[in-house]
Short mmCIF file of C-alpha atoms in Angstrom, two decimals:
data_model
loop_
_atom_site.label_atom_id
_atom_site.label_comp_id
_atom_site.label_asym_id
_atom_site.label_seq_id
_atom_site.Cartn_x
_atom_site.Cartn_y
_atom_site.Cartn_z
CA UNK A 938 204.94 177.14 22.05
CA UNK A 939 201.59 178.23 20.60
CA UNK A 940 201.28 180.86 23.34
CA UNK A 941 204.75 182.17 22.54
CA UNK A 942 203.87 182.49 18.83
CA UNK A 943 200.62 184.29 19.76
CA UNK A 944 202.43 186.76 22.02
CA UNK A 945 205.15 187.33 19.43
CA UNK A 946 202.49 188.06 16.76
CA UNK A 947 201.27 191.02 18.82
CA UNK A 948 204.67 192.77 18.53
CA UNK A 949 204.91 194.48 15.07
CA UNK A 950 208.66 193.90 14.72
CA UNK A 951 208.45 190.21 15.55
CA UNK A 952 205.39 189.84 13.37
CA UNK A 953 207.46 191.09 10.40
CA UNK A 954 210.17 188.59 11.23
CA UNK A 955 207.69 185.70 11.44
CA UNK A 956 206.08 186.67 8.14
CA UNK A 957 209.54 186.95 6.52
CA UNK A 958 210.42 183.48 7.80
CA UNK A 959 207.17 181.97 6.50
CA UNK A 960 207.60 183.66 3.12
CA UNK A 961 211.19 182.33 2.85
CA UNK A 962 210.02 178.81 3.67
CA UNK A 963 207.29 179.12 1.00
CA UNK A 964 210.00 179.95 -1.53
CA UNK A 965 212.01 176.97 -0.34
CA UNK A 966 209.03 174.62 -0.74
CA UNK A 967 208.31 176.08 -4.18
CA UNK A 968 211.88 175.35 -5.32
CA UNK A 969 211.56 171.84 -3.84
CA UNK A 970 208.88 170.86 -6.36
CA UNK A 971 210.35 172.47 -9.50
CA UNK A 972 212.33 169.74 -11.29
CA UNK A 973 215.56 170.40 -13.11
CA UNK A 974 215.50 170.18 -16.95
CA UNK A 975 215.87 166.88 -18.81
CA UNK A 976 214.74 164.70 -15.85
CA UNK A 977 211.52 162.70 -15.37
CA UNK A 978 211.00 163.40 -11.68
CA UNK A 979 208.11 160.92 -11.16
CA UNK A 980 210.03 158.00 -12.65
CA UNK A 981 213.16 158.86 -10.74
CA UNK A 982 211.19 159.23 -7.47
CA UNK A 983 209.73 155.72 -7.77
CA UNK A 984 213.19 154.31 -8.47
CA UNK A 985 214.87 156.04 -5.51
CA UNK A 986 212.04 155.09 -3.09
CA UNK A 987 212.49 151.43 -4.01
CA UNK A 988 216.26 151.59 -3.54
CA UNK A 989 216.04 152.83 0.12
CA UNK A 990 219.26 152.89 2.17
CA UNK A 991 221.35 156.02 1.88
CA UNK A 992 218.91 157.45 -0.71
CA UNK A 993 216.09 157.26 1.81
CA UNK A 994 218.29 159.08 4.36
CA UNK A 995 219.21 161.84 1.90
CA UNK A 996 215.57 162.14 0.99
CA UNK A 997 214.55 162.47 4.64
CA UNK A 998 217.09 165.25 5.26
CA UNK A 999 216.35 167.18 2.03
CA UNK A 1000 212.65 166.58 1.88
CA UNK A 1001 210.74 165.51 -1.24
CA UNK A 1002 213.07 167.63 -3.38
CA UNK A 1003 215.77 164.91 -3.47
CA UNK A 1004 213.62 162.11 -4.93
CA UNK A 1005 212.03 164.55 -7.44
CA UNK A 1006 215.39 165.85 -8.67
CA UNK A 1007 214.13 169.36 -7.93
CA UNK A 1008 216.21 172.53 -8.13
CA UNK A 1009 216.65 172.40 -4.33
CA UNK A 1010 217.42 168.66 -4.29
CA UNK A 1011 220.79 169.09 -2.51
CA UNK A 1012 219.17 171.32 0.14
CA UNK A 1013 221.44 172.51 2.97
CA UNK A 1014 223.74 169.41 2.89
CA UNK A 1015 226.59 171.15 0.97
CA UNK A 1016 226.48 174.09 3.44
CA UNK A 1017 226.48 171.75 6.43
CA UNK A 1018 229.44 169.81 5.03
CA UNK A 1019 231.25 173.06 4.23
CA UNK A 1020 230.68 174.32 7.80
CA UNK A 1021 232.09 171.13 9.25
CA UNK A 1022 235.20 171.34 7.07
CA UNK A 1023 235.87 175.03 7.83
CA UNK A 1024 235.29 174.61 11.63
CA UNK A 1025 237.65 171.64 11.79
CA UNK A 1026 240.28 173.48 9.69
CA UNK A 1027 239.90 176.49 12.03
CA UNK A 1028 241.19 174.29 14.84
CA UNK A 1029 243.98 172.72 12.71
CA UNK A 1030 245.25 175.78 10.69
CA UNK A 1031 246.67 178.67 12.82
CA UNK A 1032 245.89 181.31 10.18
CA UNK A 1033 242.17 180.43 10.23
CA UNK A 1034 242.21 180.23 14.04
CA UNK A 1035 243.65 183.76 14.28
CA UNK A 1036 241.05 184.94 11.77
CA UNK A 1037 238.28 183.58 13.97
CA UNK A 1038 239.61 184.74 17.38
CA UNK A 1039 241.40 188.00 16.59
CA UNK A 1040 239.87 189.10 13.31
CA UNK A 1041 236.71 190.50 14.86
CA UNK A 1042 233.76 191.24 12.58
CA UNK A 1043 235.96 191.44 9.53
CA UNK A 1044 237.47 188.00 10.34
CA UNK A 1045 234.03 186.46 10.70
CA UNK A 1046 232.99 187.87 7.33
CA UNK A 1047 236.10 186.35 5.69
CA UNK A 1048 235.35 182.96 7.27
CA UNK A 1049 231.75 183.21 6.08
CA UNK A 1050 232.94 183.96 2.55
CA UNK A 1051 235.34 180.97 2.62
CA UNK A 1052 232.45 178.78 3.83
CA UNK A 1053 230.26 180.02 0.95
CA UNK A 1054 232.88 179.29 -1.71
CA UNK A 1055 233.48 175.80 -0.19
CA UNK A 1056 229.71 175.23 -0.29
CA UNK A 1057 229.59 175.97 -4.01
CA UNK A 1058 232.52 173.57 -4.64
CA UNK A 1059 230.87 170.77 -2.62
CA UNK A 1060 227.55 171.41 -4.39
CA UNK A 1061 229.28 171.02 -7.77
CA UNK A 1062 230.72 167.64 -6.68
CA UNK A 1063 227.42 166.43 -5.21
CA UNK A 1064 225.47 167.68 -8.21
CA UNK A 1065 227.78 165.79 -10.57
CA UNK A 1066 227.38 162.69 -8.38
CA UNK A 1067 223.59 163.04 -8.44
CA UNK A 1068 223.65 163.38 -12.25
CA UNK A 1069 225.88 160.30 -12.51
CA UNK A 1070 223.46 158.38 -10.30
CA UNK A 1071 220.46 159.41 -12.43
CA UNK A 1072 222.31 158.33 -15.60
CA UNK A 1073 223.38 154.91 -14.24
CA UNK A 1074 220.26 153.72 -12.35
CA UNK A 1075 218.73 152.49 -15.65
CA UNK A 1076 215.47 154.07 -14.61
CA UNK A 1077 215.03 155.98 -17.87
CA UNK A 1078 214.63 159.17 -15.86
CA UNK A 1079 216.80 161.17 -18.29
CA UNK A 1080 214.56 162.71 -20.98
CA UNK A 1081 215.34 163.23 -24.64
CA UNK A 1082 217.50 166.28 -25.14
CA UNK A 1083 215.81 167.15 -28.42
CA UNK A 1084 218.92 166.96 -30.57
CA UNK A 1085 221.22 168.68 -28.06
CA UNK A 1086 224.49 166.87 -27.16
CA UNK A 1087 224.36 164.64 -24.09
CA UNK A 1088 227.06 166.59 -22.24
CA UNK A 1089 224.92 169.71 -22.49
CA UNK A 1090 222.15 168.09 -20.43
CA UNK A 1091 224.70 167.04 -17.82
CA UNK A 1092 226.04 170.60 -17.53
CA UNK A 1093 222.58 172.06 -17.18
CA UNK A 1094 221.53 169.49 -14.52
CA UNK A 1095 224.71 169.91 -12.46
CA UNK A 1096 224.60 173.74 -12.61
CA UNK A 1097 220.93 173.68 -11.69
CA UNK A 1098 221.61 171.65 -8.59
CA UNK A 1099 224.58 173.90 -7.68
CA UNK A 1100 222.61 177.12 -8.14
CA UNK A 1101 219.73 175.71 -6.11
CA UNK A 1102 222.09 174.81 -3.25
CA UNK A 1103 223.72 178.24 -3.31
CA UNK A 1104 220.29 179.87 -3.23
CA UNK A 1105 219.19 177.77 -0.26
CA UNK A 1106 222.36 178.80 1.58
CA UNK A 1107 221.60 182.46 0.82
CA UNK A 1108 217.98 181.97 1.90
CA UNK A 1109 219.09 180.48 5.22
CA UNK A 1110 221.39 183.46 5.87
CA UNK A 1111 218.54 185.84 5.15
CA UNK A 1112 216.27 184.02 7.64
CA UNK A 1113 219.02 184.22 10.29
CA UNK A 1114 219.44 187.97 9.71
CA UNK A 1115 215.87 189.10 9.11
CA UNK A 1116 213.72 186.24 10.43
CA UNK A 1117 213.37 184.06 13.50
CA UNK A 1118 215.97 181.55 14.65
CA UNK A 1119 218.82 179.88 12.75
CA UNK A 1120 217.96 179.88 9.04
CA UNK A 1121 219.84 176.69 8.03
CA UNK A 1122 218.20 174.75 10.94
CA UNK A 1123 214.75 176.03 10.02
CA UNK A 1124 215.19 175.09 6.34
CA UNK A 1125 216.30 171.59 7.44
CA UNK A 1126 213.29 171.54 9.77
CA UNK A 1127 210.93 172.39 6.86
CA UNK A 1128 212.52 169.75 4.60
CA UNK A 1129 212.05 167.03 7.18
CA UNK A 1130 208.45 168.02 7.91
CA UNK A 1131 207.60 167.93 4.20
CA UNK A 1132 208.00 164.15 4.32
CA UNK A 1133 205.65 163.77 7.34
CA UNK A 1134 202.45 163.16 5.30
CA UNK A 1135 204.15 160.46 3.15
CA UNK A 1136 205.53 158.70 6.26
CA UNK A 1137 202.09 158.68 7.89
CA UNK A 1138 200.59 157.34 4.66
CA UNK A 1139 203.24 154.61 4.50
CA UNK A 1140 202.45 153.46 8.06
CA UNK A 1141 198.68 153.42 7.32
CA UNK A 1142 199.28 151.47 4.11
CA UNK A 1143 201.52 148.97 5.89
CA UNK A 1144 198.90 148.31 8.66
CA UNK A 1145 196.12 148.05 6.07
CA UNK A 1146 198.13 145.52 4.04
CA UNK A 1147 198.76 143.48 7.21
CA UNK A 1148 195.13 143.43 8.25
CA UNK A 1149 193.94 142.53 4.72
CA UNK A 1150 196.62 139.86 4.25
CA UNK A 1151 198.29 141.61 1.33
CA UNK A 1152 201.78 140.17 0.80
CA UNK A 1153 204.31 140.01 -1.96
CA UNK A 1154 207.44 141.67 -3.26
CA UNK A 1155 207.31 145.45 -2.95
CA UNK A 1156 204.38 145.40 -0.51
CA UNK A 1157 205.06 147.13 2.82
CA UNK A 1158 203.55 145.10 5.61
CA UNK A 1159 203.38 146.42 9.22
CA UNK A 1160 201.50 144.75 12.15
CA UNK A 1161 199.20 146.97 14.15
CA UNK A 1162 201.38 146.57 17.28
CA UNK A 1163 204.36 147.76 15.25
CA UNK A 1164 202.48 150.98 14.34
CA UNK A 1165 201.55 151.53 18.02
CA UNK A 1166 205.18 150.93 19.01
CA UNK A 1167 206.41 153.48 16.44
CA UNK A 1168 203.93 156.19 17.58
CA UNK A 1169 204.59 155.50 21.27
CA UNK A 1170 208.33 155.60 20.71
CA UNK A 1171 208.17 158.89 18.83
CA UNK A 1172 206.05 160.48 21.60
CA UNK A 1173 208.45 159.18 24.26
CA UNK A 1174 211.41 160.62 22.29
CA UNK A 1175 209.71 164.03 22.09
CA UNK A 1176 209.03 164.13 25.86
CA UNK A 1177 212.59 163.02 26.64
CA UNK A 1178 214.10 165.59 24.26
CA UNK A 1179 212.05 168.45 25.87
CA UNK A 1180 213.07 167.28 29.38
CA UNK A 1181 216.81 167.04 28.57
CA UNK A 1182 216.82 170.33 26.61
CA UNK A 1183 215.49 172.22 29.62
CA UNK A 1184 217.81 170.39 32.09
CA UNK A 1185 220.78 172.30 33.45
CA UNK A 1186 223.49 172.09 36.13
CA UNK A 1187 223.63 175.16 38.32
CA UNK A 1188 227.00 176.03 39.88
CA UNK A 1189 226.54 178.24 42.93
CA UNK A 1190 228.39 181.60 42.93
CA UNK A 1191 228.89 183.98 45.88
CA UNK A 1192 229.94 187.62 45.47
CA UNK A 1193 232.07 189.18 48.17
CA UNK A 1194 230.84 192.35 49.93
CA UNK A 1195 232.71 195.52 49.12
CA UNK A 1196 232.34 199.16 50.20
CA UNK A 1197 232.46 201.87 47.57
CA UNK A 1198 232.18 205.30 49.18
CA UNK A 1199 229.34 205.11 51.65
CA UNK A 1200 227.55 202.23 49.95
CA UNK A 1201 228.04 198.45 50.20
CA UNK A 1202 227.89 196.29 47.08
CA UNK A 1203 227.86 192.54 46.53
CA UNK A 1204 227.14 189.84 49.01
CA UNK A 1205 224.40 188.21 46.95
CA UNK A 1206 224.29 184.58 45.84
CA UNK A 1207 223.61 183.46 42.26
CA UNK A 1208 224.56 180.57 39.98
CA UNK A 1209 226.11 179.72 36.63
CA UNK A 1210 223.61 177.72 34.53
CA UNK A 1211 225.19 175.02 32.37
CA UNK A 1212 222.91 173.23 29.90
CA UNK A 1213 223.12 169.43 29.82
CA UNK A 1214 222.71 169.49 26.03
CA UNK A 1215 224.72 172.67 25.39
CA UNK A 1216 225.32 172.03 21.65
CA UNK A 1217 221.67 171.42 20.71
CA UNK A 1218 221.02 169.39 17.53
CA UNK A 1219 224.26 170.36 15.72
CA UNK A 1220 226.20 167.20 16.76
CA UNK A 1221 223.37 165.10 15.26
CA UNK A 1222 223.31 167.06 11.99
CA UNK A 1223 227.12 167.08 11.60
CA UNK A 1224 227.59 163.47 12.66
CA UNK A 1225 224.95 162.33 10.23
CA UNK A 1226 226.55 164.28 7.38
CA UNK A 1227 229.96 162.70 8.07
CA UNK A 1228 228.68 159.17 8.73
CA UNK A 1229 226.63 159.10 5.51
CA UNK A 1230 229.39 160.68 3.39
CA UNK A 1231 231.15 157.36 2.36
CA UNK A 1232 227.80 155.76 1.45
CA UNK A 1233 226.79 158.90 -0.44
CA UNK A 1234 230.00 158.78 -2.51
CA UNK A 1235 229.58 155.06 -3.10
CA UNK A 1236 225.96 155.43 -4.13
CA UNK A 1237 226.89 157.86 -6.93
CA UNK A 1238 229.44 155.45 -8.50
CA UNK A 1239 227.97 153.27 -11.32
CA UNK A 1240 229.57 149.99 -10.26
CA UNK A 1241 228.09 150.36 -6.73
CA UNK A 1242 224.69 149.38 -8.08
CA UNK A 1243 226.00 145.98 -9.32
CA UNK A 1244 225.94 143.05 -6.91
CA UNK A 1245 229.36 141.54 -6.03
CA UNK A 1246 231.44 144.60 -6.86
CA UNK A 1247 233.74 146.26 -4.35
CA UNK A 1248 231.78 149.50 -4.30
CA UNK A 1249 228.56 147.56 -3.75
CA UNK A 1250 230.14 145.82 -0.74
CA UNK A 1251 231.38 149.22 0.48
CA UNK A 1252 227.84 150.61 0.21
CA UNK A 1253 226.42 147.73 2.27
CA UNK A 1254 228.99 148.27 5.02
CA UNK A 1255 227.80 151.89 5.48
CA UNK A 1256 224.12 151.00 5.20
CA UNK A 1257 222.08 153.29 7.49
CA UNK A 1258 220.67 150.28 9.38
CA UNK A 1259 223.99 148.39 9.72
CA UNK A 1260 226.09 147.87 12.81
CA UNK A 1261 229.17 149.66 11.42
CA UNK A 1262 227.15 152.77 10.58
CA UNK A 1263 225.63 152.81 14.04
CA UNK A 1264 229.08 152.60 15.75
CA UNK A 1265 230.52 155.39 13.55
CA UNK A 1266 227.42 157.47 14.05
CA UNK A 1267 227.55 157.02 17.84
CA UNK A 1268 231.23 157.99 18.12
CA UNK A 1269 230.81 161.00 15.86
CA UNK A 1270 227.96 162.38 17.98
CA UNK A 1271 230.17 162.03 21.08
CA UNK A 1272 233.04 163.78 19.37
CA UNK A 1273 230.99 166.64 17.94
CA UNK A 1274 229.24 167.20 21.32
CA UNK A 1275 232.62 167.77 23.02
CA UNK A 1276 233.82 169.85 20.10
CA UNK A 1277 230.83 172.22 20.30
CA UNK A 1278 230.80 172.48 24.12
CA UNK A 1279 234.44 173.54 24.16
CA UNK A 1280 233.75 176.16 21.45
CA UNK A 1281 230.70 177.59 23.27
CA UNK A 1282 231.90 177.53 26.88
CA UNK A 1283 235.39 178.54 28.03
CA UNK A 1284 235.99 177.68 31.70
CA UNK A 1285 239.10 179.89 31.92
CA UNK A 1286 237.21 182.92 30.64
CA UNK A 1287 234.33 182.29 33.05
CA UNK A 1288 236.75 181.93 36.00
CA UNK A 1289 238.56 185.17 35.06
CA UNK A 1290 235.27 187.12 34.79
CA UNK A 1291 234.23 185.84 38.24
CA UNK A 1292 237.54 186.93 39.71
CA UNK A 1293 237.34 190.43 38.18
CA UNK A 1294 233.81 190.95 39.57
CA UNK A 1295 234.62 189.70 43.03
CA UNK A 1296 232.75 186.38 42.65
CA UNK A 1297 233.82 182.91 43.70
CA UNK A 1298 232.50 179.39 43.85
CA UNK A 1299 232.21 178.26 47.50
CA UNK A 1300 235.02 175.84 48.36
CA UNK A 1301 237.28 176.82 45.45
CA UNK A 1302 239.84 179.62 45.25
CA UNK A 1303 239.51 182.18 42.42
CA UNK A 1304 241.63 181.61 39.30
CA UNK A 1305 242.94 178.21 38.17
CA UNK A 1306 241.16 176.06 40.86
CA UNK A 1307 237.82 177.60 39.79
CA UNK A 1308 238.60 177.06 36.09
CA UNK A 1309 239.60 173.41 36.77
CA UNK A 1310 236.36 172.78 38.70
CA UNK A 1311 234.18 174.33 35.97
CA UNK A 1312 236.09 172.30 33.29
CA UNK A 1313 235.48 169.10 35.31
CA UNK A 1314 231.73 169.86 35.59
CA UNK A 1315 231.58 170.72 31.86
CA UNK A 1316 233.15 167.38 30.89
CA UNK A 1317 230.65 165.49 33.05
CA UNK A 1318 227.52 167.12 31.74
CA UNK A 1319 228.85 167.08 28.16
CA UNK A 1320 229.32 163.36 28.44
CA UNK A 1321 225.79 162.87 29.68
CA UNK A 1322 224.40 165.17 26.95
CA UNK A 1323 226.45 163.38 24.27
CA UNK A 1324 225.31 159.94 25.46
CA UNK A 1325 221.70 161.20 25.45
CA UNK A 1326 221.97 162.37 21.82
CA UNK A 1327 223.78 159.22 20.73
CA UNK A 1328 221.39 156.78 22.43
CA UNK A 1329 218.30 158.54 21.26
CA UNK A 1330 219.67 158.57 17.71
CA UNK A 1331 220.71 154.90 17.68
CA UNK A 1332 217.67 153.43 19.53
CA UNK A 1333 215.23 153.86 16.60
CA UNK A 1334 217.73 152.11 14.24
CA UNK A 1335 217.92 149.12 16.62
CA UNK A 1336 214.10 149.05 17.02
CA UNK A 1337 213.66 149.28 13.26
CA UNK A 1338 215.97 146.29 12.74
CA UNK A 1339 214.00 144.30 15.33
CA UNK A 1340 210.52 144.90 13.87
CA UNK A 1341 211.73 145.16 10.26
CA UNK A 1342 210.93 148.83 9.57
CA UNK A 1343 214.09 150.46 8.21
CA UNK A 1344 212.44 153.90 7.98
CA UNK A 1345 212.53 154.16 11.78
CA UNK A 1346 216.29 154.86 11.49
CA UNK A 1347 215.40 158.01 9.55
CA UNK A 1348 212.38 158.91 11.64
CA UNK A 1349 214.24 158.89 14.94
CA UNK A 1350 216.96 161.29 13.81
CA UNK A 1351 214.34 163.45 12.12
CA UNK A 1352 212.37 163.76 15.39
CA UNK A 1353 215.48 164.88 17.25
CA UNK A 1354 216.21 167.60 14.70
CA UNK A 1355 212.59 168.73 14.40
CA UNK A 1356 211.97 168.99 18.14
CA UNK A 1357 215.39 170.54 18.82
CA UNK A 1358 214.95 173.23 16.14
CA UNK A 1359 211.37 173.98 17.32
CA UNK A 1360 212.58 174.45 20.93
CA UNK A 1361 215.54 176.64 19.89
CA UNK A 1362 213.32 178.84 17.68
CA UNK A 1363 210.75 179.18 20.47
CA UNK A 1364 213.49 180.27 22.92
CA UNK A 1365 214.79 182.76 20.35
CA UNK A 1366 211.33 184.36 20.13
CA UNK A 1367 211.02 184.42 23.94
CA UNK A 1368 214.41 186.14 24.26
CA UNK A 1369 213.44 188.79 21.71
CA UNK A 1370 210.13 189.36 23.46
CA UNK A 1371 211.89 189.69 26.84
CA UNK A 1372 214.17 192.39 25.45
CA UNK A 1373 211.14 194.38 24.22
CA UNK A 1374 209.10 193.99 27.41
CA UNK A 1375 211.99 194.86 29.78
CA UNK A 1376 211.28 198.34 31.12
CA UNK A 1377 214.77 199.12 32.36
CA UNK A 1378 216.00 201.16 35.30
CA UNK A 1379 214.27 204.40 34.30
CA UNK A 1380 210.91 202.97 35.34
#
């Protein structure tokens, strides 16, 4: 990866793209430490860190901005939720499906505009929920409005969150167009990495408290073997993710010989590469957004913070370390993996292209038999890739429950996203370098 970045830096055009991406991430980090008006960010941060659960998960996905009530506190979550809704509606509503398949570039622009408007609407709802949570946590985080009416402070806070989310969405689109890789994934990557130093500090503090015999309420205590297990598990996950990401199933293809004029063409053998994890980290991101949605809604309702209430019980059912959450999370990852593989790879289209170019898979007739075979192979490798994502996302939650470290549930998912985005971005740079180094047929 370091060698790829070094080689990309030597190309002026790629150097500009890398610098643009870095500059955009600096702007994102700057907005992640600027608090919205009328909120004591330090006091709120201490309150949310003690509450844990879904708040810890939202903090891990959005970086330190969430606990500080910064302008970019909502991060890319509204855009991710909006993308999920629009993509699912595209399958369910014929008008949107026609817009996607037959609308061409203009259709894609209209879908992108619909996604943006939906993002703003979701950001307004989440911003209002966040304001309600700040007001009802009894943390005293809301500052004096200096004689202004209370509703004015609420409007300013909600609009600040909404504007921040809209700007992050725009920033991600700019990175995608003028920078390196997928902008939304890279912003999510930067938000997760921003919590790395605090997670390392927490582990060191926990081990130190255990060695010094420090106990008591609110004191994090972690045995040394627990810290070793966490580090070893994270390294093993990284190695496994890299291995599976590069794994592929190769379907052999043979091209028939044909004579055109006085020359003979074809006759060579090649293959169709099919990635085991074809959908990348998107099933993880989407499944997490959906699985945490009920708990997020419950967390922003005042009565949910009171023991014994119905909303409090609802919040406990969807706790990020609970069994029900794990089952829902597991099934959603499987579902989104199949959803994305069918969107990215069309067996009928591949079979038709092979038939037009005189290619065939040995042992299968061109046309429908070839499409059925490719579809069967696609289902098998998608199942394996989906199980890989699901198991690797659930394993840290189970391990965390065994050794009593709930933050492992967050750390495991974060590692999958961070490593996956890093690999995808590296491949994007390699592809762009390959296009610029390819000499072509003239030489």
